[in-house]
């Protein structure tokens, strides 16, 4: 289907699940490094990382991200490390406090949408600040597209220099009250991205029960995929 | 193209422009009634209404909406009156305080998105509450779709009974940081709505410089239109 290799992106932890949900969820930095190394040895190329407090709640603490980054560079040489700037781990500019650590990549939301019980707020000011920090520290953003306008917005930000191309966009489906898994919409996401940013690459993540379905679509349609 | 008549929806005032922007903007209830009557006589079927404070700032004051509704019922008999529950005129449940007045229609946002300088917040709780008030008072919602997932969400809400079909959906394009005017996306909006809610009707509104373009697309593609 495609000549380019399929990149497997592994999200070891996420921001929400705890040991109570699944005792295998790696929470401490040491557990995360160990778990990522297993995925790396199994073929994963990108590690999408969140960090946690001792009580397992999500945080954006740059010190914790720093220890994780250091451990991954040592134990998974050549692996692309992507740190989350997502809104479940902090508020406002806290979310980008780890960007001066210069990870290879960081996630970036460029619009707002609903989540299961609240608004996922990414104000225009915050988006622009996070994007400018990524430019400043040479961090490649993974655009998190929870809706169609987020894809369009990313291409506009590339057009006016707020983002550097080629874009790397992740389609996210399956979050309640945001976009559900829907194949014609998935295809239109790909088509729209190709039309507005022909050199862009894309991957996709299915949340919860949508995970395997989205993996299948991604691989079949020539994208990268998130496990 | 279509057998059904094209409904013209007139938005006399909106929530933002003041007399300083355009001396012809009707601000007082009396000015709004007069201006709507002119549009009604010229063929408009739906009046999309906002009300203002004496200082021209937007409000959701049910007393003001009540006087407007009464005036329109008297001076524009048979006109469909649609009151705005939009977020520029109030916060939280204030936005639906006029629904007990039982206007024919009210606008309803079912998701969140970015606006030019801020997040347009429509939390899942607020959306569900506004929808339930509309069911309770027999008010027909006009779904304001600022992004693709809003169309999908409306069809899901119809599916589980939170909204009563047939849906009436307005595609909104041209708000900075939300969805720009884009014809393939406009066509996909129509296609998606037809696929997920075959009995739905749609209209479209272009904001600012996008207004005439969106009017043209709406009329050519068989929708209703907003002036
Ligand atoms: Zn990815
Ligand atoms: Zn994440
Ligand atoms: Zn309005
Ligand atoms: Zn309309």
Short mmCIF file of C-alpha atoms and ligand atoms in Angstrom, two decimals:
data_model
loop_
_atom_site.label_atom_id
_atom_site.label_comp_id
_atom_site.label_asym_id
_atom_site.label_seq_id
_atom_site.Cartn_x
_atom_site.Cartn_y
_atom_site.Cartn_z
CA UNK A 1 0.00 0.00 0.00
CA UNK A 2 2.77 2.36 0.88
CA UNK A 3 6.52 2.29 0.47
CA UNK A 4 7.28 4.14 3.67
CA UNK A 5 7.74 2.12 6.85
CA UNK A 6 4.92 2.17 9.36
CA UNK A 7 5.98 3.96 12.50
CA UNK A 8 4.68 2.40 15.69
CA UNK A 9 4.11 4.89 18.45
CA UNK A 10 3.70 3.44 21.93
CA UNK A 11 1.80 5.24 24.66
CA UNK A 12 2.97 3.40 27.74
CA UNK A 13 0.89 5.14 30.35
CA UNK A 14 -1.55 7.82 29.25
CA UNK A 15 -2.74 10.34 31.79
CA UNK A 16 -5.58 8.53 33.50
CA UNK A 17 -5.36 4.76 34.10
CA UNK A 18 -4.06 3.74 37.53
CA UNK A 19 -2.80 0.50 39.07
CA UNK A 20 -6.37 -0.01 40.30
CA UNK A 21 -7.54 -0.18 36.67
CA UNK A 22 -4.66 -2.37 35.57
CA UNK A 23 -1.79 -3.45 37.84
CA UNK A 24 0.50 -3.53 34.78
CA UNK A 25 0.26 0.24 34.14
CA UNK A 26 3.75 1.63 34.63
CA UNK A 27 3.58 4.62 36.97
CA UNK A 28 7.02 5.40 38.38
CA UNK A 29 9.74 6.70 36.10
CA UNK A 30 11.62 3.41 36.57
CA UNK A 31 8.56 1.36 35.57
CA UNK A 32 8.00 3.59 32.55
CA UNK A 33 11.58 3.24 31.35
CA UNK A 34 11.45 -0.52 31.71
CA UNK A 35 8.13 -0.81 29.93
CA UNK A 36 9.20 1.49 27.09
CA UNK A 37 12.40 -0.50 26.63
CA UNK A 38 10.32 -3.67 26.11
CA UNK A 39 8.22 -1.87 23.48
CA UNK A 40 11.36 -0.47 21.85
CA UNK A 41 12.89 -3.92 21.61
CA UNK A 42 9.60 -5.16 20.12
CA UNK A 43 9.79 -2.52 17.36
CA UNK A 44 8.18 0.69 18.60
CA UNK A 45 9.82 3.82 17.22
CA UNK A 46 8.12 6.65 19.14
CA UNK A 47 7.38 6.73 22.86
CA UNK A 48 4.45 9.02 23.72
CA UNK A 49 5.03 9.91 27.38
CA UNK A 50 3.05 11.18 30.34
CA UNK A 51 4.42 11.39 33.88
CA UNK A 52 2.64 10.86 37.18
CA UNK A 53 2.82 12.02 40.76
CA UNK A 54 3.43 9.49 43.51
CA UNK A 55 -0.34 9.25 44.02
CA UNK A 56 -0.63 8.29 40.30
CA UNK A 57 -2.34 11.57 39.29
CA UNK A 58 -0.99 13.15 36.08
CA UNK A 59 1.51 16.00 36.23
CA UNK A 60 3.59 18.14 33.86
CA UNK A 61 6.52 18.35 36.31
CA UNK A 62 9.62 19.10 34.19
CA UNK A 63 11.88 17.36 36.73
CA UNK A 64 9.97 14.08 36.28
CA UNK A 65 9.93 14.48 32.49
CA UNK A 66 13.68 15.15 32.65
CA UNK A 67 14.42 11.92 34.49
CA UNK A 68 12.24 9.95 32.07
CA UNK A 69 13.91 11.52 29.03
CA UNK A 70 17.36 10.79 30.40
CA UNK A 71 16.44 7.17 31.14
CA UNK A 72 14.93 6.61 27.71
CA UNK A 73 17.93 8.10 25.93
CA UNK A 74 20.13 5.68 27.83
CA UNK A 75 18.00 2.53 27.57
CA UNK A 76 16.34 3.06 24.18
CA UNK A 77 19.02 4.70 22.05
CA UNK A 78 17.56 6.16 18.85
CA UNK A 79 13.97 5.97 20.07
CA UNK A 80 11.95 9.13 19.39
CA UNK A 81 10.70 10.53 22.66
CA UNK A 82 7.46 12.50 22.54
CA UNK A 83 6.33 14.28 25.71
CA UNK A 84 2.69 15.13 26.27
CA UNK A 85 1.61 18.75 26.64
CA UNK A 86 -1.99 17.54 27.03
CA UNK A 87 -4.44 19.30 29.28
CA UNK A 88 -5.06 16.51 31.76
CA UNK A 89 -1.61 16.97 33.28
CA UNK A 90 -1.60 20.68 34.03
CA UNK A 91 -3.17 24.04 33.30
CA UNK A 92 -2.03 26.83 30.98
CA UNK A 93 1.69 27.25 30.38
CA UNK A 94 2.55 24.58 32.96
CA UNK A 95 1.69 22.19 30.14
CA UNK A 96 4.79 23.28 28.19
CA UNK A 97 7.21 23.58 31.11
CA UNK A 98 9.21 20.56 29.89
CA UNK A 99 9.84 21.86 26.36
CA UNK A 100 13.23 23.42 27.29
CA UNK A 101 14.38 19.81 27.87
CA UNK A 102 14.32 19.54 24.07
CA UNK A 103 12.56 16.18 23.66
CA UNK A 104 12.46 14.99 20.04
CA UNK A 105 8.71 15.61 19.88
CA UNK A 106 5.82 16.89 21.95
CA UNK A 107 2.09 16.61 21.47
CA UNK A 108 0.27 19.83 20.50
CA UNK A 109 -3.46 20.51 20.42
CA UNK A 110 -4.38 23.41 18.16
CA UNK A 111 -8.07 23.70 18.97
CA UNK A 112 -10.61 23.01 21.68
CA UNK A 113 -13.30 20.33 21.93
CA UNK A 114 -15.42 18.46 24.41
CA UNK A 115 -14.13 15.56 26.48
CA UNK A 116 -16.35 13.06 28.35
CA UNK A 117 -17.17 15.38 31.26
CA UNK A 118 -15.58 18.73 30.44
CA UNK A 119 -14.23 21.13 27.83
CA UNK A 120 -10.69 20.38 26.63
CA UNK A 121 -9.46 23.96 26.61
CA UNK A 122 -6.68 25.01 24.29
CA UNK A 123 -7.08 28.76 23.97
CA UNK A 124 -5.61 30.46 20.90
CA UNK A 125 -3.00 32.19 23.09
CA UNK A 126 -1.87 28.97 24.73
CA UNK A 127 -1.70 27.15 21.39
CA UNK A 128 0.46 29.91 19.92
CA UNK A 129 2.74 29.95 22.97
CA UNK A 130 3.23 26.17 22.96
CA UNK A 131 3.94 26.24 19.21
CA UNK A 132 6.48 29.05 19.66
CA UNK A 133 8.25 27.19 22.47
CA UNK A 134 8.48 24.13 20.22
CA UNK A 135 10.01 26.23 17.44
CA UNK A 136 12.43 27.80 19.94
CA UNK A 137 13.65 24.49 21.35
CA UNK A 138 13.57 22.53 18.09
CA UNK A 139 10.82 20.17 19.29
CA UNK A 140 8.75 18.53 16.54
CA UNK A 141 5.04 18.73 17.34
CA UNK A 142 2.61 15.87 16.90
CA UNK A 143 -0.65 17.70 16.19
CA UNK A 144 -3.51 16.06 18.10
CA UNK A 145 -6.57 16.35 15.86
CA UNK A 146 -9.74 15.70 17.84
CA UNK A 147 -11.85 17.29 15.12
CA UNK A 148 -11.62 18.31 11.47
CA UNK A 149 -10.93 22.00 12.09
CA UNK A 150 -7.83 21.05 14.06
CA UNK A 151 -6.31 19.60 10.88
CA UNK A 152 -7.19 22.75 8.95
CA UNK A 153 -5.83 24.97 11.72
CA UNK A 154 -2.50 23.10 11.76
CA UNK A 155 -2.09 23.68 8.00
CA UNK A 156 -2.85 27.38 8.49
CA UNK A 157 -0.25 27.58 11.26
CA UNK A 158 2.25 25.98 8.92
CA UNK A 159 1.27 28.51 6.25
CA UNK A 160 2.02 31.50 8.45
CA UNK A 161 5.15 30.05 10.04
CA UNK A 162 3.82 29.22 13.48
CA UNK A 163 4.53 25.56 12.74
CA UNK A 164 7.38 24.17 10.68
CA UNK A 165 6.54 21.59 8.02
CA UNK A 166 6.25 18.81 7.21
CA UNK A 167 3.40 18.41 9.69
CA UNK A 168 2.97 15.24 11.70
CA UNK A 169 -0.72 14.91 12.59
CA UNK A 170 -2.42 12.36 14.81
CA UNK A 171 -6.15 11.74 14.26
CA UNK A 172 -7.79 10.93 17.59
CA UNK A 173 -11.10 9.08 17.59
CA UNK A 174 -13.19 7.48 20.30
CA UNK A 175 -13.18 10.13 23.03
CA UNK A 176 -16.77 10.55 24.25
CA UNK A 177 -18.29 13.88 23.14
CA UNK A 178 -15.47 14.44 20.65
CA UNK A 179 -15.12 12.49 17.35
CA UNK A 180 -16.17 8.83 17.43
CA UNK A 181 -14.52 6.23 15.18
CA UNK A 182 -16.10 6.69 11.74
CA UNK A 183 -14.48 5.38 8.59
CA UNK A 184 -15.77 7.91 6.03
CA UNK A 185 -14.62 10.67 8.38
CA UNK A 186 -11.25 8.97 8.85
CA UNK A 187 -10.85 8.86 5.05
CA UNK A 188 -11.86 12.52 4.79
CA UNK A 189 -9.27 13.44 7.43
CA UNK A 190 -6.57 11.84 5.26
CA UNK A 191 -7.91 13.49 2.10
CA UNK A 192 -8.13 16.93 3.72
CA UNK A 193 -4.64 16.73 5.18
CA UNK A 194 -3.23 15.68 1.77
CA UNK A 195 -5.09 18.50 0.04
CA UNK A 196 -3.97 21.23 2.45
CA UNK A 197 -0.50 19.94 3.39
CA UNK A 198 0.68 17.46 0.73
CA UNK A 199 3.96 16.70 2.54
CA UNK A 200 2.36 15.92 5.91
CA UNK A 201 2.54 12.52 7.62
CA UNK A 202 -0.23 11.18 9.79
CA UNK A 203 -0.90 8.63 12.46
CA UNK A 204 -4.04 7.79 14.36
CA UNK A 205 -5.06 6.82 17.87
CA UNK A 206 -8.26 5.09 18.90
CA UNK A 207 -9.22 5.62 22.51
CA UNK A 208 -10.62 2.75 24.60
CA UNK A 209 -12.59 0.17 22.61
CA UNK A 210 -11.78 2.00 19.35
CA UNK A 211 -8.07 1.24 19.63
CA UNK A 212 -7.78 -1.90 17.48
CA UNK A 213 -10.17 -0.66 14.84
CA UNK A 214 -8.18 2.56 14.41
CA UNK A 215 -4.92 0.57 14.30
CA UNK A 216 -6.37 -1.49 11.44
CA UNK A 217 -7.53 1.56 9.50
CA UNK A 218 -4.19 3.31 9.99
CA UNK A 219 -2.14 0.40 8.73
CA UNK A 220 -4.48 -0.31 5.80
CA UNK A 221 -4.59 3.32 4.71
CA UNK A 222 -0.86 4.00 4.92
CA UNK A 223 -0.51 5.87 8.18
CA UNK A 224 1.50 5.35 11.29
CA UNK A 225 -0.15 3.88 14.32
CA UNK A 226 -0.40 4.20 18.07
CA UNK A 227 -0.62 1.22 20.42
CA UNK B 1 -31.84 21.41 -7.46
CA UNK B 2 -34.37 20.94 -4.71
CA UNK B 3 -38.13 20.99 -4.48
CA UNK B 4 -38.28 22.40 -1.01
CA UNK B 5 -38.45 26.16 -0.57
CA UNK B 6 -35.30 27.91 0.59
CA UNK B 7 -35.78 29.29 4.05
CA UNK B 8 -34.15 32.66 4.62
CA UNK B 9 -33.02 33.21 8.17
CA UNK B 10 -32.22 36.78 9.11
CA UNK B 11 -29.82 37.63 11.93
CA UNK B 12 -30.67 41.26 12.56
CA UNK B 13 -28.15 42.07 15.22
CA UNK B 14 -25.71 39.36 16.26
CA UNK B 15 -23.98 39.66 19.60
CA UNK B 16 -21.07 41.97 18.85
CA UNK B 17 -21.46 44.81 16.30
CA UNK B 18 -22.33 48.20 17.80
CA UNK B 19 -23.60 51.51 16.42
CA UNK B 20 -19.94 52.55 16.25
CA UNK B 21 -19.31 49.75 13.71
CA UNK B 22 -22.48 50.47 11.76
CA UNK B 23 -25.07 53.09 12.74
CA UNK B 24 -27.76 50.91 11.14
CA UNK B 25 -27.32 48.05 13.64
CA UNK B 26 -30.62 47.76 15.52
CA UNK B 27 -29.90 47.69 19.25
CA UNK B 28 -33.05 48.53 21.20
CA UNK B 29 -35.97 46.13 21.20
CA UNK B 30 -37.97 48.68 19.22
CA UNK B 31 -35.25 48.99 16.57
CA UNK B 32 -34.96 45.21 16.36
CA UNK B 33 -38.68 44.72 15.88
CA UNK B 34 -38.77 47.36 13.16
CA UNK B 35 -35.77 45.93 11.36
CA UNK B 36 -37.07 42.35 11.56
CA UNK B 37 -40.42 43.45 10.20
CA UNK B 38 -38.67 44.89 7.13
CA UNK B 39 -36.84 41.59 6.58
CA UNK B 40 -40.08 39.66 7.13
CA UNK B 41 -41.85 41.75 4.53
CA UNK B 42 -38.90 41.14 2.17
CA UNK B 43 -39.30 37.36 2.53
CA UNK B 44 -37.31 36.20 5.56
CA UNK B 45 -38.91 33.28 7.39
CA UNK B 46 -36.77 32.89 10.50
CA UNK B 47 -35.49 35.67 12.74
CA UNK B 48 -32.33 34.72 14.65
CA UNK B 49 -32.30 37.04 17.65
CA UNK B 50 -29.85 38.41 20.18
CA UNK B 51 -30.69 41.12 22.70
CA UNK B 52 -28.51 43.89 24.07
CA UNK B 53 -28.08 45.97 27.19
CA UNK B 54 -28.47 49.74 27.02
CA UNK B 55 -24.69 50.01 26.58
CA UNK B 56 -24.99 47.70 23.50
CA UNK B 57 -23.21 44.75 25.20
CA UNK B 58 -24.89 41.36 24.66
CA UNK B 59 -27.14 39.85 27.32
CA UNK B 60 -29.38 36.81 27.82
CA UNK B 61 -31.91 38.77 29.92
CA UNK B 62 -35.22 36.85 29.64
CA UNK B 63 -37.21 40.07 30.18
CA UNK B 64 -35.64 41.65 27.07
CA UNK B 65 -36.10 38.47 25.04
CA UNK B 66 -39.74 38.41 26.22
CA UNK B 67 -40.43 41.92 24.94
CA UNK B 68 -38.76 41.12 21.61
CA UNK B 69 -40.74 37.89 21.20
CA UNK B 70 -44.00 39.66 21.97
CA UNK B 71 -43.23 42.45 19.48
CA UNK B 72 -42.27 40.02 16.72
CA UNK B 73 -45.39 37.90 17.24
CA UNK B 74 -47.45 41.04 16.84
CA UNK B 75 -45.60 42.69 13.94
CA UNK B 76 -44.41 39.59 12.01
CA UNK B 77 -47.26 37.09 12.36
CA UNK B 78 -46.16 33.59 11.31
CA UNK B 79 -42.45 34.41 11.40
CA UNK B 80 -40.34 31.77 13.14
CA UNK B 81 -38.53 33.37 16.06
CA UNK B 82 -35.22 31.82 17.04
CA UNK B 83 -33.52 33.08 20.21
CA UNK B 84 -29.79 32.74 20.68
CA UNK B 85 -28.42 30.68 23.57
CA UNK B 86 -24.88 31.52 22.35
CA UNK B 87 -22.02 31.98 24.75
CA UNK B 88 -21.27 35.62 24.03
CA UNK B 89 -24.43 36.74 25.81
CA UNK B 90 -24.06 35.00 29.15
CA UNK B 91 -22.37 32.21 31.09
CA UNK B 92 -23.63 28.74 31.98
CA UNK B 93 -27.36 28.25 32.48
CA UNK B 94 -28.03 31.98 32.11
CA UNK B 95 -27.75 31.24 28.39
CA UNK B 96 -31.01 29.26 28.50
CA UNK B 97 -32.97 31.50 30.86
CA UNK B 98 -35.31 32.58 28.05
CA UNK B 99 -36.34 29.07 26.99
CA UNK B 100 -39.45 29.04 29.26
CA UNK B 101 -40.75 31.84 26.99
CA UNK B 102 -41.26 29.05 24.42
CA UNK B 103 -39.83 30.72 21.33
CA UNK B 104 -40.33 28.67 18.15
CA UNK B 105 -36.61 27.88 18.00
CA UNK B 106 -33.36 28.49 19.84
CA UNK B 107 -29.76 28.04 18.79
CA UNK B 108 -27.88 25.16 20.44
CA UNK B 109 -24.16 24.42 20.38
CA UNK B 110 -23.38 20.77 21.11
CA UNK B 111 -19.60 20.98 21.29
CA UNK B 112 -16.74 23.34 22.06
CA UNK B 113 -14.24 25.03 19.75
CA UNK B 114 -11.92 27.98 19.52
CA UNK B 115 -13.10 31.49 18.73
CA UNK B 116 -10.81 34.36 17.64
CA UNK B 117 -9.42 35.08 21.11
CA UNK B 118 -10.89 32.46 23.42
CA UNK B 119 -12.43 29.05 23.87
CA UNK B 120 -16.14 28.82 23.05
CA UNK B 121 -17.11 26.65 26.01
CA UNK B 122 -20.12 24.38 25.79
CA UNK B 123 -19.51 21.75 28.44
CA UNK B 124 -21.28 18.39 28.08
CA UNK B 125 -23.42 19.19 31.15
CA UNK B 126 -24.52 22.55 29.82
CA UNK B 127 -25.30 21.12 26.37
CA UNK B 128 -27.44 18.39 27.92
CA UNK B 129 -29.24 20.88 30.16
CA UNK B 130 -30.00 23.28 27.28
CA UNK B 131 -31.25 20.38 25.14
CA UNK B 132 -33.47 19.12 27.96
CA UNK B 133 -34.95 22.60 28.49
CA UNK B 134 -35.72 22.79 24.77
CA UNK B 135 -37.49 19.41 24.92
CA UNK B 136 -39.40 20.53 28.03
CA UNK B 137 -40.64 23.79 26.50
CA UNK B 138 -41.16 22.48 22.96
CA UNK B 139 -38.45 24.71 21.47
CA UNK B 140 -36.91 23.48 18.20
CA UNK B 141 -33.11 23.72 18.34
CA UNK B 142 -30.98 25.00 15.49
CA UNK B 143 -27.73 23.09 16.00
CA UNK B 144 -24.75 25.41 15.50
CA UNK B 145 -22.03 23.28 13.90
CA UNK B 146 -18.66 25.00 14.16
CA UNK B 147 -16.86 21.75 13.42
CA UNK B 148 -17.55 18.29 11.99
CA UNK B 149 -17.87 16.51 15.34
CA UNK B 150 -20.73 18.84 16.26
CA UNK B 151 -22.78 17.40 13.40
CA UNK B 152 -21.97 13.87 14.53
CA UNK B 153 -22.76 14.71 18.15
CA UNK B 154 -26.17 16.12 17.21
CA UNK B 155 -27.06 12.90 15.41
CA UNK B 156 -26.01 10.90 18.46
CA UNK B 157 -28.14 13.09 20.70
CA UNK B 158 -31.06 12.45 18.36
CA UNK B 159 -30.30 8.72 18.54
CA UNK B 160 -30.51 8.59 22.32
CA UNK B 161 -33.48 10.95 22.63
CA UNK B 162 -31.72 14.07 23.91
CA UNK B 163 -32.79 15.83 20.72
CA UNK B 164 -36.01 15.30 18.79
CA UNK B 165 -35.71 14.80 15.04
CA UNK B 166 -35.75 15.88 12.34
CA UNK B 167 -32.61 17.88 13.13
CA UNK B 168 -32.10 21.40 11.87
CA UNK B 169 -28.37 22.06 11.62
CA UNK B 170 -26.55 25.24 10.76
CA UNK B 171 -22.99 24.96 9.41
CA UNK B 172 -20.96 27.94 10.58
CA UNK B 173 -17.82 28.88 8.68
CA UNK B 174 -15.48 31.84 8.81
CA UNK B 175 -14.91 32.29 12.54
CA UNK B 176 -11.16 32.72 13.11
CA UNK B 177 -9.59 29.67 14.79
CA UNK B 178 -12.71 27.59 14.09
CA UNK B 179 -13.64 26.27 10.61
CA UNK B 180 -12.85 28.56 7.66
CA UNK B 181 -14.99 28.58 4.50
CA UNK B 182 -13.88 25.51 2.51
CA UNK B 183 -16.04 23.99 -0.21
CA UNK B 184 -14.95 20.32 -0.01
CA UNK B 185 -15.55 20.50 3.75
CA UNK B 186 -18.93 22.16 3.20
CA UNK B 187 -19.87 19.31 0.83
CA UNK B 188 -18.67 16.74 3.36
CA UNK B 189 -20.78 18.39 6.07
CA UNK B 190 -23.87 17.89 3.89
CA UNK B 191 -22.87 14.32 3.03
CA UNK B 192 -22.20 13.40 6.66
CA UNK B 193 -25.43 14.89 7.90
CA UNK B 194 -27.39 13.02 5.20
CA UNK B 195 -25.60 9.76 6.05
CA UNK B 196 -26.18 9.99 9.82
CA UNK B 197 -29.55 11.78 9.89
CA UNK B 198 -31.28 11.34 6.51
CA UNK B 199 -34.30 13.44 7.50
CA UNK B 200 -32.28 16.43 8.73
CA UNK B 201 -32.47 19.90 7.20
CA UNK B 202 -29.51 22.25 7.09
CA UNK B 203 -28.65 25.88 6.65
CA UNK B 204 -25.32 27.66 6.71
CA UNK B 205 -23.91 30.93 7.96
CA UNK B 206 -20.71 32.61 6.81
CA UNK B 207 -19.22 35.01 9.30
CA UNK B 208 -17.75 38.33 8.16
CA UNK B 209 -16.25 38.27 4.66
CA UNK B 210 -17.39 34.64 4.18
CA UNK B 211 -21.07 35.60 4.29
CA UNK B 212 -21.88 35.92 0.59
CA UNK B 213 -19.80 32.92 -0.42
CA UNK B 214 -21.61 30.72 2.09
CA UNK B 215 -24.98 32.09 0.94
CA UNK B 216 -24.11 31.07 -2.62
CA UNK B 217 -23.02 27.57 -1.62
CA UNK B 218 -26.13 27.08 0.53
CA UNK B 219 -28.54 28.06 -2.22
CA UNK B 220 -26.69 26.08 -4.90
CA UNK B 221 -26.48 22.94 -2.76
CA UNK B 222 -30.08 22.93 -1.58
CA UNK B 223 -29.84 24.31 1.94
CA UNK B 224 -31.42 27.18 3.74
CA UNK B 225 -29.46 30.34 4.22
CA UNK B 226 -28.67 33.03 6.75
CA UNK B 227 -28.31 36.70 5.88
ZN1 LIG C 1 1.28 8.99 17.11
ZN1 LIG C 2 -1.20 11.30 25.64
ZN1 LIG C 3 -26.29 34.39 16.75
ZN1 LIG C 4 -30.10 29.44 10.14
#
